[in-house]
Amino acid sequence: MIETWINKEFITLNLDVKTPREAIEMASEPLVVAGRIELEYINEMLMNYKEAGPYFVLMPNVAIPHAQAESWVRQNSIAISRLKTPVYFGNKANDPVKYVFILAAVKGEDHLKALSFLSILLDDKKFFEKLEDAKNPDEIITYIDSKRKEALENV
Amino acid sequence: MYKALVACRAGMGSSVLLKVKVDQVIKENNLDIFTEHGNLDSLIGFNGDLLITMEDLANELSDKVDYVIGIKNIIDKEEIERKLEDFLKFKNEKDK
């Protein structure tokens, strides 16, 4: 499930960006390089931000940009960036953003299981400690993997 | 049983994440609400009682449904519970 969404190439630590636009573009870049999304998907996320505002800063310090443009998504993916310097997106309750999770889901599939697992991660303090302290993407992948196994056992 | 639509602007994504959390809160507290999720188009012809969305979207949607809940923090179960209880209280008062 989730292991097909995230791989270590999609994790960027200490991303050096100054604006929300840069953060969304740069955090998405590995997905473009890997052929998971088309460039248009990035434009759609930026458009969504421009039109609807920063509602996708869903919890303190965490932005989860996404768009309803699934035709530009080739394969279900999540890219994770830790920002070198927090960036203000304009969300009063949850600014500044330190972590960006780019969410790209293929249309017409059932994503409930994968997103339920993402929800478990978002609610996991240890995951964010790991994200904060990790020296390389492998540490984060290893943690996600152990969490995934734990979640499977508890079902 | 009250019917709630969990919706955000872009269909799959925040609305599903939000629904996962709202459903947990409903189950844990035995609240008399069931949810479905969708995007803003789902609001057209929606005949339920409640819209649940992210706070930054709540204001622009407040005239579309009888009652709108805006959530600030998607993992804050206390916030979600408090706002759902407020909705149930509102309904109880109204039905008296």
mmCIF file of C-alpha atoms in Angstrom:
data_model
loop_
_atom_site.group_PDB
_atom_site.id
_atom_site.type_symbol
_atom_site.label_atom_id
_atom_site.label_comp_id
_atom_site.label_asym_id
_atom_site.label_seq_id
_atom_site.Cartn_x
_atom_site.Cartn_y
_atom_site.Cartn_z
ATOM 1 C CA MET A 1 0.000 0.000 0.000
ATOM 2 C CA ILE A 2 1.761 3.082 1.293
ATOM 3 C CA GLU A 3 5.212 1.710 0.430
ATOM 4 C CA THR A 4 4.404 2.196 -3.237
ATOM 5 C CA TRP A 5 3.522 5.860 -2.596
ATOM 6 C CA ILE A 6 6.722 6.967 -0.872
ATOM 7 C CA ASN A 7 10.309 6.120 -1.617
ATOM 8 C CA LYS A 8 13.520 7.656 -0.390
ATOM 9 C CA GLU A 9 14.083 9.698 -3.550
ATOM 10 C CA PHE A 10 10.878 11.603 -2.709
ATOM 11 C CA ILE A 11 12.177 12.779 0.666
ATOM 12 C CA THR A 12 14.105 16.069 0.748
ATOM 13 C CA LEU A 13 15.768 17.208 3.963
ATOM 14 C CA ASN A 14 16.633 20.867 4.575
ATOM 15 C CA LEU A 15 14.936 22.187 1.484
ATOM 16 C CA ASP A 16 16.074 25.787 1.141
ATOM 17 C CA VAL A 17 13.062 27.827 0.006
ATOM 18 C CA LYS A 18 11.683 31.256 0.815
ATOM 19 C CA THR A 19 8.083 31.225 -0.440
ATOM 20 C CA PRO A 20 5.107 28.831 -0.461
ATOM 21 C CA ARG A 21 5.336 28.687 -4.243
ATOM 22 C CA GLU A 22 8.974 27.613 -4.137
ATOM 23 C CA ALA A 23 8.199 25.100 -1.404
ATOM 24 C CA ILE A 24 5.431 23.447 -3.453
ATOM 25 C CA GLU A 25 7.535 23.448 -6.634
ATOM 26 C CA MET A 26 10.743 22.139 -5.068
ATOM 27 C CA ALA A 27 9.054 19.551 -2.868
ATOM 28 C CA SER A 28 7.312 18.177 -5.979
ATOM 29 C CA GLU A 29 10.410 18.033 -8.125
ATOM 30 C CA PRO A 30 11.415 14.441 -7.263
ATOM 31 C CA LEU A 31 7.961 13.261 -8.372
ATOM 32 C CA VAL A 32 8.424 14.931 -11.763
ATOM 33 C CA VAL A 33 11.913 13.479 -12.127
ATOM 34 C CA ALA A 34 10.603 10.002 -11.311
ATOM 35 C CA GLY A 35 7.766 10.398 -13.815
ATOM 36 C CA ARG A 36 5.120 10.079 -11.107
ATOM 37 C CA ILE A 37 3.419 13.402 -11.972
ATOM 38 C CA GLU A 38 3.379 15.821 -14.908
ATOM 39 C CA LEU A 39 4.509 19.436 -14.439
ATOM 40 C CA GLU A 40 0.884 20.485 -14.896
ATOM 41 C CA TYR A 41 0.049 18.917 -11.545
ATOM 42 C CA ILE A 42 2.338 21.438 -9.845
ATOM 43 C CA ASN A 43 0.582 24.280 -11.648
ATOM 44 C CA GLU A 44 -2.782 22.932 -10.498
ATOM 45 C CA MET A 45 -1.611 22.840 -6.870
ATOM 46 C CA LEU A 46 -0.374 26.431 -7.163
ATOM 47 C CA MET A 47 -3.682 27.429 -8.753
ATOM 48 C CA ASN A 48 -5.576 25.736 -5.940
ATOM 49 C CA TYR A 49 -3.507 27.714 -3.427
ATOM 50 C CA LYS A 50 -4.123 30.965 -5.274
ATOM 51 C CA GLU A 51 -7.871 30.429 -5.548
ATOM 52 C CA ALA A 52 -8.733 28.738 -2.260
ATOM 53 C CA GLY A 53 -5.968 29.943 0.027
ATOM 54 C CA PRO A 54 -3.821 28.032 2.519
ATOM 55 C CA TYR A 55 -6.501 25.669 3.868
ATOM 56 C CA PHE A 56 -4.196 22.734 3.024
ATOM 57 C CA VAL A 57 -1.965 23.654 5.957
ATOM 58 C CA LEU A 58 -3.937 20.964 7.747
ATOM 59 C CA MET A 59 -2.192 20.976 11.128
ATOM 60 C CA PRO A 60 0.467 23.001 12.928
ATOM 61 C CA ASN A 61 3.643 23.288 10.802
ATOM 62 C CA VAL A 62 2.416 20.845 8.150
ATOM 63 C CA ALA A 63 1.216 21.678 4.619
ATOM 64 C CA ILE A 64 -0.316 18.989 2.410
ATOM 65 C CA PRO A 65 -0.662 20.536 -1.058
ATOM 66 C CA HIS A 66 -2.737 18.598 -3.584
ATOM 67 C CA ALA A 67 -5.028 19.308 -6.518
ATOM 68 C CA GLN A 68 -8.077 17.941 -8.219
ATOM 69 C CA ALA A 69 -6.126 17.276 -11.390
ATOM 70 C CA GLU A 70 -5.646 13.576 -11.151
ATOM 71 C CA SER A 71 -5.181 13.214 -14.900
ATOM 72 C CA TRP A 72 -1.696 14.670 -14.392
ATOM 73 C CA VAL A 73 -0.850 11.975 -11.865
ATOM 74 C CA ARG A 74 0.681 8.806 -13.319
ATOM 75 C CA GLN A 75 1.204 6.926 -10.073
ATOM 76 C CA ASN A 76 0.021 7.440 -6.487
ATOM 77 C CA SER A 77 2.728 9.344 -4.646
ATOM 78 C CA ILE A 78 3.635 11.297 -1.571
ATOM 79 C CA ALA A 79 6.740 13.510 -1.463
ATOM 80 C CA ILE A 80 7.969 14.784 1.897
ATOM 81 C CA SER A 81 10.153 17.849 2.455
ATOM 82 C CA ARG A 82 11.651 19.243 5.624
ATOM 83 C CA LEU A 83 12.209 22.958 5.114
ATOM 84 C CA LYS A 84 15.509 24.461 6.199
ATOM 85 C CA THR A 85 13.714 27.620 7.313
ATOM 86 C CA PRO A 86 9.961 27.596 8.100
ATOM 87 C CA VAL A 87 7.795 29.431 5.554
ATOM 88 C CA TYR A 88 4.579 31.385 6.189
ATOM 89 C CA PHE A 89 1.706 30.201 3.985
ATOM 90 C CA GLY A 90 -0.897 32.563 5.455
ATOM 91 C CA ASN A 91 -2.736 30.020 7.590
ATOM 92 C CA LYS A 92 -3.322 31.748 10.937
ATOM 93 C CA ALA A 93 -3.846 28.600 12.987
ATOM 94 C CA ASN A 94 -1.000 26.461 11.670
ATOM 95 C CA ASP A 95 1.777 28.691 10.317
ATOM 96 C CA PRO A 96 4.739 28.576 9.881
ATOM 97 C CA VAL A 97 5.173 25.498 7.681
ATOM 98 C CA LYS A 98 8.136 23.278 8.452
ATOM 99 C CA TYR A 99 7.066 20.102 6.638
ATOM 100 C CA VAL A 100 5.504 19.785 3.197
ATOM 101 C CA PHE A 101 3.720 16.593 2.098
ATOM 102 C CA ILE A 102 2.901 16.683 -1.614
ATOM 103 C CA LEU A 103 -0.081 14.406 -2.199
ATOM 104 C CA ALA A 104 -0.708 13.031 -5.694
ATOM 105 C CA ALA A 105 -3.432 10.421 -6.113
ATOM 106 C CA VAL A 106 -4.631 8.717 -9.294
ATOM 107 C CA LYS A 107 -8.263 9.345 -10.107
ATOM 108 C CA GLY A 108 -10.959 6.771 -9.595
ATOM 109 C CA GLU A 109 -9.100 4.517 -7.162
ATOM 110 C CA ASP A 110 -9.853 3.854 -3.549
ATOM 111 C CA HIS A 111 -7.204 5.695 -1.541
ATOM 112 C CA LEU A 112 -8.783 5.234 1.864
ATOM 113 C CA LYS A 113 -6.250 2.687 3.139
ATOM 114 C CA ALA A 114 -3.207 4.704 2.103
ATOM 115 C CA LEU A 115 -4.649 7.955 3.420
ATOM 116 C CA SER A 116 -5.715 6.283 6.668
ATOM 117 C CA PHE A 117 -2.095 5.284 7.145
ATOM 118 C CA LEU A 118 -0.960 8.823 6.328
ATOM 119 C CA SER A 119 -3.404 9.996 8.992
ATOM 120 C CA ILE A 120 -1.737 7.638 11.506
ATOM 121 C CA LEU A 121 1.666 9.121 10.616
ATOM 122 C CA LEU A 122 0.396 12.690 10.946
ATOM 123 C CA ASP A 123 -0.868 11.847 14.424
ATOM 124 C CA ASP A 124 2.439 10.253 15.465
ATOM 125 C CA LYS A 125 4.758 12.505 17.496
ATOM 126 C CA LYS A 126 7.650 10.079 17.062
ATOM 127 C CA PHE A 127 7.319 10.286 13.292
ATOM 128 C CA PHE A 128 7.790 14.050 13.440
ATOM 129 C CA GLU A 129 10.718 13.692 15.824
ATOM 130 C CA LYS A 130 12.258 11.350 13.282
ATOM 131 C CA LEU A 131 11.500 13.786 10.474
ATOM 132 C CA GLU A 132 13.093 16.600 12.479
ATOM 133 C CA ASP A 133 16.255 14.695 13.440
ATOM 134 C CA ALA A 134 16.863 12.436 10.450
ATOM 135 C CA LYS A 135 20.237 12.796 8.774
ATOM 136 C CA ASN A 136 19.144 10.985 5.632
ATOM 137 C CA PRO A 137 15.916 9.832 3.937
ATOM 138 C CA ASP A 138 16.643 6.169 4.742
ATOM 139 C CA GLU A 139 15.988 6.802 8.437
ATOM 140 C CA ILE A 140 12.536 8.116 7.612
ATOM 141 C CA ILE A 141 11.717 5.272 5.231
ATOM 142 C CA THR A 142 12.814 2.759 7.882
ATOM 143 C CA TYR A 143 10.572 4.409 10.462
ATOM 144 C CA ILE A 144 7.569 4.501 8.110
ATOM 145 C CA ASP A 145 8.113 0.850 7.328
ATOM 146 C CA SER A 146 8.161 -0.193 10.980
ATOM 147 C CA LYS A 147 5.063 1.912 11.650
ATOM 148 C CA ARG A 148 3.323 0.289 8.717
ATOM 149 C CA LYS A 149 4.034 -3.198 10.055
ATOM 150 C CA GLU A 150 2.782 -2.165 13.485
ATOM 151 C CA ALA A 151 -0.410 -0.752 11.954
ATOM 152 C CA LEU A 152 -1.021 -3.967 10.020
ATOM 153 C CA GLU A 153 -0.691 -6.023 13.189
ATOM 154 C CA ASN A 154 -3.237 -3.877 14.959
ATOM 155 C CA VAL A 155 -5.951 -4.203 12.319
ATOM 156 C CA MET B 1 -29.037 10.058 12.537
ATOM 157 C CA TYR B 2 -27.595 13.219 11.010
ATOM 158 C CA LYS B 3 -25.885 13.223 7.644
ATOM 159 C CA ALA B 4 -22.615 15.112 7.196
ATOM 160 C CA LEU B 5 -20.596 15.871 4.093
ATOM 161 C CA VAL B 6 -16.859 16.084 4.634
ATOM 162 C CA ALA B 7 -15.568 18.177 1.761
ATOM 163 C CA CYS B 8 -12.617 20.229 0.691
ATOM 164 C CA ARG B 9 -11.876 22.075 -2.466
ATOM 165 C CA ALA B 10 -9.976 19.353 -4.259
ATOM 166 C CA GLY B 11 -11.914 16.117 -3.733
ATOM 167 C CA MET B 12 -9.423 13.415 -2.806
ATOM 168 C CA GLY B 13 -6.917 14.497 -0.233
ATOM 169 C CA SER B 14 -7.698 16.683 2.718
ATOM 170 C CA SER B 15 -11.346 15.620 2.698
ATOM 171 C CA VAL B 16 -10.378 11.951 3.042
ATOM 172 C CA LEU B 17 -7.808 12.713 5.760
ATOM 173 C CA LEU B 18 -10.422 14.781 7.564
ATOM 174 C CA LYS B 19 -13.090 12.087 7.199
ATOM 175 C CA VAL B 20 -10.761 9.462 8.709
ATOM 176 C CA LYS B 21 -10.339 11.617 11.833
ATOM 177 C CA VAL B 22 -13.990 12.695 12.069
ATOM 178 C CA ASP B 23 -15.125 9.057 11.795
ATOM 179 C CA GLN B 24 -12.760 8.101 14.633
ATOM 180 C CA VAL B 25 -14.238 10.806 16.850
ATOM 181 C CA ILE B 26 -17.806 9.812 15.947
ATOM 182 C CA LYS B 27 -17.101 6.170 16.747
ATOM 183 C CA GLU B 28 -15.265 6.845 20.005
ATOM 184 C CA ASN B 29 -18.043 9.095 21.277
ATOM 185 C CA ASN B 30 -21.015 7.258 19.801
ATOM 186 C CA LEU B 31 -22.279 10.386 18.069
ATOM 187 C CA ASP B 32 -25.458 10.196 16.017
ATOM 188 C CA ILE B 33 -23.807 11.325 12.765
ATOM 189 C CA PHE B 34 -22.661 9.552 9.625
ATOM 190 C CA THR B 35 -20.316 11.011 7.040
ATOM 191 C CA GLU B 36 -19.641 10.902 3.352
ATOM 192 C CA HIS B 37 -16.851 12.739 1.569
ATOM 193 C CA GLY B 38 -16.583 14.736 -1.607
ATOM 194 C CA ASN B 39 -15.459 17.954 -3.236
ATOM 195 C CA LEU B 40 -17.318 21.225 -3.461
ATOM 196 C CA ASP B 41 -19.417 19.945 -6.379
ATOM 197 C CA SER B 42 -20.897 17.421 -3.968
ATOM 198 C CA LEU B 43 -22.552 20.353 -2.205
ATOM 199 C CA ILE B 44 -24.899 20.845 -5.132
ATOM 200 C CA GLY B 45 -27.992 18.904 -4.230
ATOM 201 C CA PHE B 46 -26.608 17.836 -0.856
ATOM 202 C CA ASN B 47 -29.603 17.315 1.403
ATOM 203 C CA GLY B 48 -27.801 16.453 4.642
ATOM 204 C CA ASP B 49 -27.534 18.403 7.869
ATOM 205 C CA LEU B 50 -23.930 19.390 8.164
ATOM 206 C CA LEU B 51 -20.829 20.318 6.194
ATOM 207 C CA ILE B 52 -17.412 19.601 7.706
ATOM 208 C CA THR B 53 -14.427 21.281 6.059
ATOM 209 C CA MET B 54 -11.142 23.030 6.862
ATOM 210 C CA GLU B 55 -11.554 26.329 8.685
ATOM 211 C CA ASP B 56 -10.113 28.466 5.876
ATOM 212 C CA LEU B 57 -12.853 27.189 3.561
ATOM 213 C CA ALA B 58 -15.700 27.351 6.082
ATOM 214 C CA ASN B 59 -16.559 31.034 5.690
ATOM 215 C CA GLU B 60 -17.081 31.019 1.948
ATOM 216 C CA LEU B 61 -19.328 27.964 2.278
ATOM 217 C CA SER B 62 -21.384 29.012 5.275
ATOM 218 C CA ASP B 63 -24.396 30.029 3.184
ATOM 219 C CA LYS B 64 -24.593 26.726 1.292
ATOM 220 C CA VAL B 65 -25.657 24.433 4.134
ATOM 221 C CA ASP B 66 -27.596 24.853 7.398
ATOM 222 C CA TYR B 67 -24.567 24.229 9.530
ATOM 223 C CA VAL B 68 -20.870 24.342 8.731
ATOM 224 C CA ILE B 69 -17.981 23.150 10.877
ATOM 225 C CA GLY B 70 -14.472 24.430 10.088
ATOM 226 C CA ILE B 71 -11.594 22.419 11.504
ATOM 227 C CA LYS B 72 -8.263 24.131 12.174
ATOM 228 C CA ASN B 73 -6.097 21.132 13.003
ATOM 229 C CA ILE B 74 -6.823 17.858 11.264
ATOM 230 C CA ILE B 75 -5.343 15.701 14.035
ATOM 231 C CA ASP B 76 -6.930 17.546 16.981
ATOM 232 C CA LYS B 77 -9.646 15.137 18.103
ATOM 233 C CA GLU B 78 -10.717 17.435 20.940
ATOM 234 C CA GLU B 79 -11.406 20.263 18.510
ATOM 235 C CA ILE B 80 -13.388 17.933 16.250
ATOM 236 C CA GLU B 81 -15.361 16.469 19.157
ATOM 237 C CA ARG B 82 -16.175 19.885 20.617
ATOM 238 C CA LYS B 83 -17.464 21.179 17.285
ATOM 239 C CA LEU B 84 -19.547 18.066 16.605
ATOM 240 C CA GLU B 85 -21.076 18.306 20.109
ATOM 241 C CA ASP B 86 -21.912 21.970 19.432
ATOM 242 C CA PHE B 87 -23.700 20.905 16.263
ATOM 243 C CA LEU B 88 -25.717 18.243 18.125
ATOM 244 C CA LYS B 89 -26.612 20.783 20.807
ATOM 245 C CA PHE B 90 -27.759 23.221 18.118
ATOM 246 C CA LYS B 91 -29.949 20.520 16.566
ATOM 247 C CA ASN B 92 -31.441 19.529 19.921
ATOM 248 C CA GLU B 93 -32.365 23.125 20.745
ATOM 249 C CA LYS B 94 -33.876 23.596 17.312
ATOM 250 C CA ASP B 95 -35.996 20.465 17.528
ATOM 251 C CA LYS B 96 -37.447 21.358 20.941
#
